[in-house]
Short mmCIF file of C-alpha atoms in Angstrom, two decimals:
data_model
loop_
_atom_site.label_atom_id
_atom_site.label_comp_id
_atom_site.label_asym_id
_atom_site.label_seq_id
_atom_site.Cartn_x
_atom_site.Cartn_y
_atom_site.Cartn_z
CA UNK A 99 9.88 -0.91 -7.55
CA UNK A 100 8.83 -2.68 -4.37
CA UNK A 101 9.49 -1.45 -0.85
CA UNK A 102 9.04 -3.21 2.49
CA UNK A 103 7.69 -0.38 4.61
CA UNK A 104 7.93 -2.02 8.04
CA UNK A 105 11.38 -3.26 9.05
CA UNK A 106 12.81 -3.05 12.58
CA UNK A 107 16.60 -2.95 12.37
CA UNK A 108 18.03 -3.27 15.90
CA UNK A 109 21.17 -1.20 15.15
CA UNK A 110 22.82 0.43 12.16
CA UNK A 111 25.59 -2.23 12.06
CA UNK A 112 23.00 -4.79 10.93
CA UNK A 113 21.51 -2.63 8.21
CA UNK A 114 23.70 -4.13 5.48
CA UNK A 115 22.58 -7.70 6.26
CA UNK A 116 18.95 -6.55 5.99
CA UNK A 117 19.80 -4.70 2.77
CA UNK A 118 21.56 -7.74 1.36
CA UNK A 119 18.60 -10.08 1.91
CA UNK A 120 16.10 -7.44 0.77
CA UNK A 121 18.06 -7.05 -2.48
CA UNK A 122 18.28 -10.83 -3.00
CA UNK A 123 14.54 -11.34 -2.63
CA UNK A 124 13.60 -8.49 -4.93
CA UNK A 125 13.08 -5.31 -2.91
CA UNK A 126 14.40 -1.92 -3.96
CA UNK A 127 13.88 -0.29 -0.60
CA UNK A 128 13.05 -0.79 3.06
CA UNK A 129 11.60 1.61 5.60
CA UNK A 130 13.20 1.28 9.02
CA UNK A 131 12.06 2.57 12.38
CA UNK A 132 14.20 5.23 14.09
CA UNK A 133 18.01 5.01 13.83
CA UNK A 134 18.33 7.50 10.93
CA UNK A 135 18.39 11.29 11.06
CA UNK A 136 17.87 11.89 7.35
CA UNK A 137 14.63 10.90 5.54
CA UNK A 138 16.40 8.39 3.27
CA UNK A 139 19.79 7.04 2.30
CA UNK A 140 21.21 4.68 -0.30
CA UNK A 141 22.93 1.44 0.67
CA UNK A 142 25.71 -0.30 -1.26
CA UNK A 143 23.29 -3.19 -1.93
CA UNK A 144 21.23 -0.96 -4.29
CA UNK A 145 18.64 -0.58 -1.59
CA UNK A 146 17.17 2.72 -0.47
CA UNK A 147 16.47 2.96 3.25
CA UNK A 148 13.62 5.26 4.27
CA UNK A 149 13.01 6.70 7.71
CA UNK A 150 9.88 5.53 9.44
CA UNK A 151 8.49 6.62 12.80
CA UNK A 152 5.94 4.67 14.83
CA UNK A 153 4.00 7.05 16.99
CA UNK A 154 2.47 5.97 20.26
CA UNK A 155 0.76 8.18 22.78
CA UNK A 156 -1.94 8.21 25.39
CA UNK A 157 -3.92 11.14 24.08
CA UNK A 158 -4.64 13.14 20.96
CA UNK A 159 -2.49 16.09 22.12
CA UNK A 160 0.54 13.89 22.63
CA UNK A 161 0.07 12.31 19.17
CA UNK A 162 -0.42 15.71 17.52
CA UNK A 163 2.81 17.07 19.01
CA UNK A 164 4.79 14.01 17.96
CA UNK A 165 3.42 14.07 14.41
CA UNK A 166 4.29 17.78 14.10
CA UNK A 167 7.83 17.09 15.27
CA UNK A 168 8.63 14.12 13.02
CA UNK A 169 6.64 14.69 9.83
CA UNK A 170 9.10 17.06 8.16
CA UNK A 171 12.03 14.65 8.20
CA UNK A 172 10.26 11.30 7.96
CA UNK A 173 8.99 9.36 4.98
CA UNK A 174 6.56 7.06 6.79
CA UNK A 175 4.51 8.01 9.84
CA UNK A 176 2.59 5.12 11.40
CA UNK A 177 0.25 5.06 14.37
CA UNK A 178 -0.97 1.94 16.11
CA UNK A 179 -4.69 1.20 16.17
CA UNK A 180 -5.98 2.22 19.62
CA UNK A 181 -9.07 3.63 21.29
CA UNK A 182 -11.94 4.80 19.04
CA UNK A 183 -11.55 8.54 19.65
CA UNK A 184 -7.82 8.54 19.14
CA UNK A 185 -7.92 6.27 16.10
CA UNK A 186 -10.66 8.29 14.43
CA UNK A 187 -8.64 11.46 14.98
CA UNK A 188 -5.49 9.78 13.64
CA UNK A 189 -7.01 8.49 10.43
CA UNK A 190 -8.51 11.88 9.69
CA UNK A 191 -5.07 13.50 9.85
CA UNK A 192 -3.54 13.42 6.37
CA UNK A 193 -0.01 13.50 7.81
CA UNK A 194 -0.43 9.93 9.07
CA UNK A 195 0.36 7.29 6.45
CA UNK A 196 -0.41 4.01 8.20
CA UNK A 197 -2.72 2.73 10.86
CA UNK A 198 -0.90 -0.35 12.15
CA UNK A 199 -2.83 -3.25 13.61
CA UNK A 200 -1.30 -4.97 16.63
CA UNK A 201 -2.97 -8.41 16.90
CA UNK A 202 -1.86 -8.82 20.54
CA UNK A 203 -4.13 -5.96 21.56
CA UNK A 204 -7.91 -6.09 21.68
CA UNK A 205 -8.55 -3.05 19.49
CA UNK A 206 -10.57 -3.71 16.34
CA UNK A 207 -10.84 -1.68 13.16
CA UNK A 208 -14.36 -0.26 12.97
CA UNK A 209 -16.26 0.40 9.77
CA UNK A 210 -16.61 4.10 10.64
CA UNK A 211 -12.84 4.41 11.18
CA UNK A 212 -12.13 2.63 7.89
CA UNK A 213 -14.57 4.89 6.12
CA UNK A 214 -12.88 8.06 7.47
CA UNK A 215 -9.48 6.60 6.55
CA UNK A 216 -10.58 5.92 2.98
CA UNK A 217 -11.29 9.65 2.56
CA UNK A 218 -7.98 10.81 4.03
CA UNK A 219 -5.78 8.18 2.31
CA UNK A 220 -4.52 6.59 5.53
CA UNK A 221 -3.84 2.92 4.86
CA UNK A 222 -4.19 -0.09 7.15
CA UNK A 223 -0.80 -1.73 7.68
CA UNK A 224 -0.65 -5.46 8.32
CA UNK A 225 2.72 -6.75 9.53
CA UNK A 226 3.29 -10.42 8.83
CA UNK A 227 5.92 -11.02 11.58
CA UNK A 228 3.39 -12.13 14.25
CA UNK A 229 2.12 -14.79 11.82
CA UNK A 230 5.62 -16.14 11.20
CA UNK A 231 6.54 -16.22 14.88
CA UNK A 232 3.50 -18.12 16.09
CA UNK A 233 1.70 -21.40 15.53
CA UNK A 234 -1.46 -23.28 16.43
CA UNK A 235 -4.19 -21.57 18.39
CA UNK A 236 -2.31 -18.31 18.87
CA UNK A 237 -1.68 -18.01 15.11
CA UNK A 238 -5.33 -18.80 14.49
CA UNK A 239 -6.29 -15.84 16.71
CA UNK A 240 -3.90 -13.56 14.86
CA UNK A 241 -5.35 -14.73 11.53
CA UNK A 242 -8.84 -13.97 12.83
CA UNK A 243 -7.86 -10.43 13.88
CA UNK A 244 -6.07 -9.74 10.58
CA UNK A 245 -8.77 -11.21 8.36
CA UNK A 246 -11.51 -9.23 10.12
CA UNK A 247 -9.55 -5.98 9.88
CA UNK A 248 -8.75 -6.58 6.20
CA UNK A 249 -12.39 -7.33 5.42
CA UNK A 250 -13.52 -4.12 7.16
CA UNK A 251 -10.86 -2.03 5.41
CA UNK A 252 -11.51 -3.44 1.95
CA UNK A 253 -15.27 -3.07 2.42
CA UNK A 254 -14.89 0.61 3.29
CA UNK A 255 -12.42 1.34 0.49
CA UNK A 256 -9.49 1.87 2.87
CA UNK A 257 -6.08 1.00 1.43
CA UNK A 258 -4.26 -2.03 2.82
CA UNK A 259 -0.47 -2.34 2.91
CA UNK A 260 1.47 -5.49 3.75
CA UNK A 261 4.88 -5.23 5.40
CA UNK A 262 7.20 -7.75 7.05
CA UNK A 263 7.60 -6.21 10.51
CA UNK A 264 10.91 -8.09 10.49
CA UNK A 265 13.34 -7.73 13.40
CA UNK A 266 15.78 -10.13 11.76
CA UNK A 267 16.94 -10.40 8.09
CA UNK A 268 15.31 -13.83 7.84
CA UNK A 269 12.01 -12.25 8.83
CA UNK A 270 11.88 -10.57 5.42
CA UNK A 271 9.72 -12.23 2.76
CA UNK A 272 9.87 -11.73 -1.00
CA UNK A 273 7.11 -9.63 -2.63
CA UNK A 274 5.57 -12.79 -4.13
CA UNK A 275 5.64 -14.53 -0.73
CA UNK A 276 3.96 -11.47 0.83
CA UNK A 277 1.26 -11.63 -1.84
CA UNK A 278 0.50 -15.22 -0.88
CA UNK A 279 0.21 -14.22 2.78
CA UNK A 280 -2.09 -11.39 1.68
CA UNK A 281 -4.34 -13.92 -0.04
CA UNK A 282 -4.31 -15.98 3.16
CA UNK A 283 -5.71 -12.89 4.86
CA UNK A 284 -8.57 -12.73 2.40
CA UNK A 285 -7.31 -10.06 0.04
CA UNK A 286 -8.06 -10.88 -3.59
CA UNK A 287 -5.40 -10.92 -6.31
CA UNK A 288 -5.64 -7.35 -7.74
CA UNK A 289 -5.83 -5.80 -4.27
CA UNK A 290 -2.98 -7.87 -2.91
CA UNK A 291 -0.78 -6.71 -5.74
CA UNK A 292 -1.67 -3.15 -4.84
CA UNK A 293 -0.98 -3.86 -1.14
CA UNK A 294 2.53 -5.15 -1.84
CA UNK A 295 3.75 -3.42 -5.00
CA UNK A 296 1.79 -0.24 -5.64
CA UNK A 297 0.54 1.45 -2.48
CA UNK A 298 3.82 1.43 -0.49
CA UNK A 299 5.81 3.09 -3.28
CA UNK A 300 2.93 5.49 -4.06
CA UNK A 301 2.94 6.68 -0.41
CA UNK A 302 6.74 7.00 -0.37
CA UNK A 303 6.83 9.00 -3.63
CA UNK A 304 4.01 11.24 -2.40
CA UNK A 305 5.91 11.97 0.82
CA UNK A 306 9.23 12.50 -0.96
CA UNK A 307 7.49 15.08 -3.12
CA UNK A 308 6.20 16.82 0.02
CA UNK A 309 9.73 17.03 1.41
CA UNK A 310 10.94 18.75 -1.75
CA UNK A 311 11.59 22.51 -1.53
CA UNK A 312 9.41 23.02 -4.62
CA UNK A 313 6.34 21.63 -2.87
CA UNK A 314 3.78 24.17 -1.63
CA UNK A 315 0.69 22.08 -0.94
CA UNK A 316 -1.16 19.20 -2.58
CA UNK A 317 -1.39 20.00 -6.30
CA UNK A 318 0.66 23.22 -5.98
CA UNK A 319 4.35 23.17 -6.85
CA UNK A 320 6.94 25.77 -7.78
CA UNK A 321 7.84 24.95 -11.38
CA UNK A 322 10.24 27.83 -11.99
CA UNK A 323 11.75 30.46 -9.76
CA UNK A 324 12.22 33.89 -11.27
CA UNK A 325 12.86 37.51 -10.49
CA UNK A 326 10.15 40.11 -10.21
CA UNK A 327 10.95 42.91 -12.67
CA UNK A 328 9.88 46.25 -11.37
CA UNK A 329 8.73 48.92 -13.80
CA UNK A 330 11.09 51.83 -14.04
CA UNK B 134 -12.19 -39.31 -9.29
CA UNK B 135 -10.77 -36.64 -11.59
CA UNK B 136 -7.00 -36.63 -11.69
CA UNK B 137 -5.66 -33.19 -10.87
CA UNK B 138 -2.77 -31.68 -12.78
CA UNK B 139 0.62 -31.51 -11.17
CA UNK B 140 2.39 -28.21 -10.68
CA UNK B 141 6.08 -27.64 -10.08
CA UNK B 142 7.50 -24.84 -7.98
CA UNK B 143 11.03 -23.55 -8.15
CA UNK B 144 12.08 -21.97 -4.88
CA UNK B 145 15.03 -20.53 -3.03
CA UNK B 146 15.35 -21.17 0.69
CA UNK B 147 17.40 -18.34 2.20
CA UNK B 148 18.95 -19.24 5.52
CA UNK B 149 21.12 -17.89 8.27
CA UNK B 150 23.18 -20.59 9.91
CA UNK B 151 23.66 -24.28 9.21
CA UNK B 152 22.53 -25.71 5.82
CA UNK B 153 19.06 -27.21 5.91
CA UNK B 154 18.70 -30.91 5.16
CA UNK B 155 16.19 -31.81 2.39
CA UNK B 156 14.46 -34.28 4.67
CA UNK B 157 13.96 -31.66 7.37
CA UNK B 158 12.67 -29.18 4.80
CA UNK B 159 10.14 -31.71 3.47
CA UNK B 160 8.95 -32.42 7.00
CA UNK B 161 8.67 -28.71 7.83
CA UNK B 162 6.62 -28.14 4.66
CA UNK B 163 4.22 -30.95 5.58
CA UNK B 164 3.88 -29.76 9.17
CA UNK B 165 3.16 -26.21 8.10
CA UNK B 166 0.60 -27.32 5.51
CA UNK B 167 -1.08 -29.56 8.07
CA UNK B 168 -1.17 -26.83 10.70
CA UNK B 169 -2.48 -24.12 8.39
CA UNK B 170 -4.96 -26.04 6.19
CA UNK B 171 -5.71 -29.31 8.03
CA UNK B 172 -5.35 -33.01 7.33
CA UNK B 173 -7.66 -33.29 4.31
CA UNK B 174 -6.00 -30.47 2.39
CA UNK B 175 -2.52 -31.70 3.32
CA UNK B 176 -3.39 -35.18 2.05
CA UNK B 177 -4.88 -33.84 -1.18
CA UNK B 178 -1.90 -31.59 -1.87
CA UNK B 179 0.30 -34.49 -3.07
CA UNK B 180 3.28 -32.48 -1.91
CA UNK B 181 6.67 -33.91 -2.79
CA UNK B 182 10.11 -32.35 -2.61
CA UNK B 183 11.67 -33.32 -5.95
CA UNK B 184 15.03 -31.67 -5.68
CA UNK B 185 16.87 -29.54 -3.16
CA UNK B 186 20.43 -28.29 -3.19
CA UNK B 187 21.42 -27.80 0.44
CA UNK B 188 24.31 -25.44 -0.23
CA UNK B 189 22.56 -23.02 -2.60
CA UNK B 190 19.08 -23.48 -1.08
CA UNK B 191 17.51 -23.85 -4.53
CA UNK B 192 14.95 -26.61 -5.00
CA UNK B 193 11.90 -27.86 -6.82
CA UNK B 194 8.73 -29.20 -5.26
CA UNK B 195 5.75 -30.88 -6.82
CA UNK B 196 2.13 -30.66 -5.74
CA UNK B 197 -1.36 -30.86 -7.19
CA UNK B 198 -2.49 -27.81 -9.14
CA UNK B 199 -5.42 -27.17 -6.86
CA UNK B 200 -3.17 -27.09 -3.78
CA UNK B 201 -0.41 -24.89 -5.21
CA UNK B 202 -1.59 -21.69 -3.55
CA UNK B 203 -1.90 -23.45 -0.18
CA UNK B 204 1.50 -25.11 -0.49
CA UNK B 205 3.24 -21.81 -1.26
CA UNK B 206 1.49 -20.03 1.61
CA UNK B 207 2.35 -22.84 4.03
CA UNK B 208 5.99 -22.74 2.90
CA UNK B 209 6.23 -18.96 3.20
CA UNK B 210 5.11 -18.89 6.85
CA UNK B 211 7.91 -21.27 7.94
CA UNK B 212 10.43 -19.18 9.88
CA UNK B 213 12.85 -21.81 11.20
CA UNK B 214 13.89 -25.37 10.38
CA UNK B 215 15.92 -27.22 13.04
CA UNK B 216 17.00 -23.93 14.70
CA UNK B 217 18.08 -22.42 11.38
CA UNK B 218 16.19 -19.24 10.54
CA UNK B 219 14.88 -19.42 6.98
CA UNK B 220 13.00 -17.34 4.44
CA UNK B 221 11.23 -19.30 1.70
CA UNK B 222 11.15 -17.48 -1.62
CA UNK B 223 8.86 -18.92 -4.33
CA UNK B 224 10.54 -18.23 -7.66
CA UNK B 225 8.45 -19.69 -10.46
CA UNK B 226 5.73 -22.24 -11.09
CA UNK B 227 5.21 -24.43 -14.13
CA UNK B 228 3.10 -27.33 -15.33
CA UNK B 229 6.23 -29.23 -16.35
CA UNK B 230 9.59 -29.62 -14.68
CA UNK B 231 11.22 -28.87 -18.02
CA UNK B 232 9.49 -25.54 -18.07
CA UNK B 233 11.19 -24.55 -14.83
CA UNK B 234 14.60 -25.57 -16.11
CA UNK B 235 14.19 -23.53 -19.24
CA UNK B 236 13.19 -20.39 -17.39
CA UNK B 237 15.54 -20.35 -14.42
CA UNK B 238 18.61 -22.53 -13.83
CA UNK B 239 17.86 -25.01 -11.07
CA UNK B 240 21.26 -24.75 -9.44
CA UNK B 241 22.61 -21.21 -9.25
#
């Protein structure tokens, strides 16, 4: 089961055209930003749509408040790579799933940040849309930023996830196509398979489990509810 | 000079809008390969669009085995051909064209 975890659907009327293409190219699910109230829903095209929230804020307090507010009804929580202090705080927080790299900004992924992220299971998200919408020198600069970030993340043992970042149905790419773009970014074959097929669904399943009423904390679940019999 | 093996790629070009002409697709593939990997690699790729059905978007291209990875990547990053938004989906590769036909029908 493969899921594209970064899709930007402009309005709910267009969701079926995204679902249709996603189904045709081999996805079972897409995670969309905003628009939905519930954590997930099923489309007629045999596609599950998951709720994703991109959090932006100027300071740690603002981020903390936003994460608290959205985490309980969201499947994917992503924060954009920013200043060192904020990013290091973000990747340490286990409620954050993705650290998204914006190639148009000057922020770089540092080894220390990647190392903290590898311990808290926050993954680096690379969206391929900027690569598709550019050419020449500008694309070369994007490739440089992505390849450096990927190399730092892989070196530190931080997970890497590839998503489309599509704002249009034709911005979606099949899982195999995404794997080839991953290899262009310097990810080797086993890791690129993990970045496209395994890690996204692992994170979604982990978060779905957390939303379940039986979930208490990591590794603790209610397996059976019963009555307490008092001694007479 | 050692002769490299040919590889064949079955693909599906998804589109939104007007059908894409085979000639324009071939040109877009070459341009993308040239832009991403340079003149030497583009020349060595021996890229050739063997078959393309404009209405279904299914086609077969041929390239040298050593350039297959580069050709697929270059094709995948194409986002528009002649104002038509496209999404290139590599389906299957084979060492023989017959192999592709056996595995997946060429015209769906």
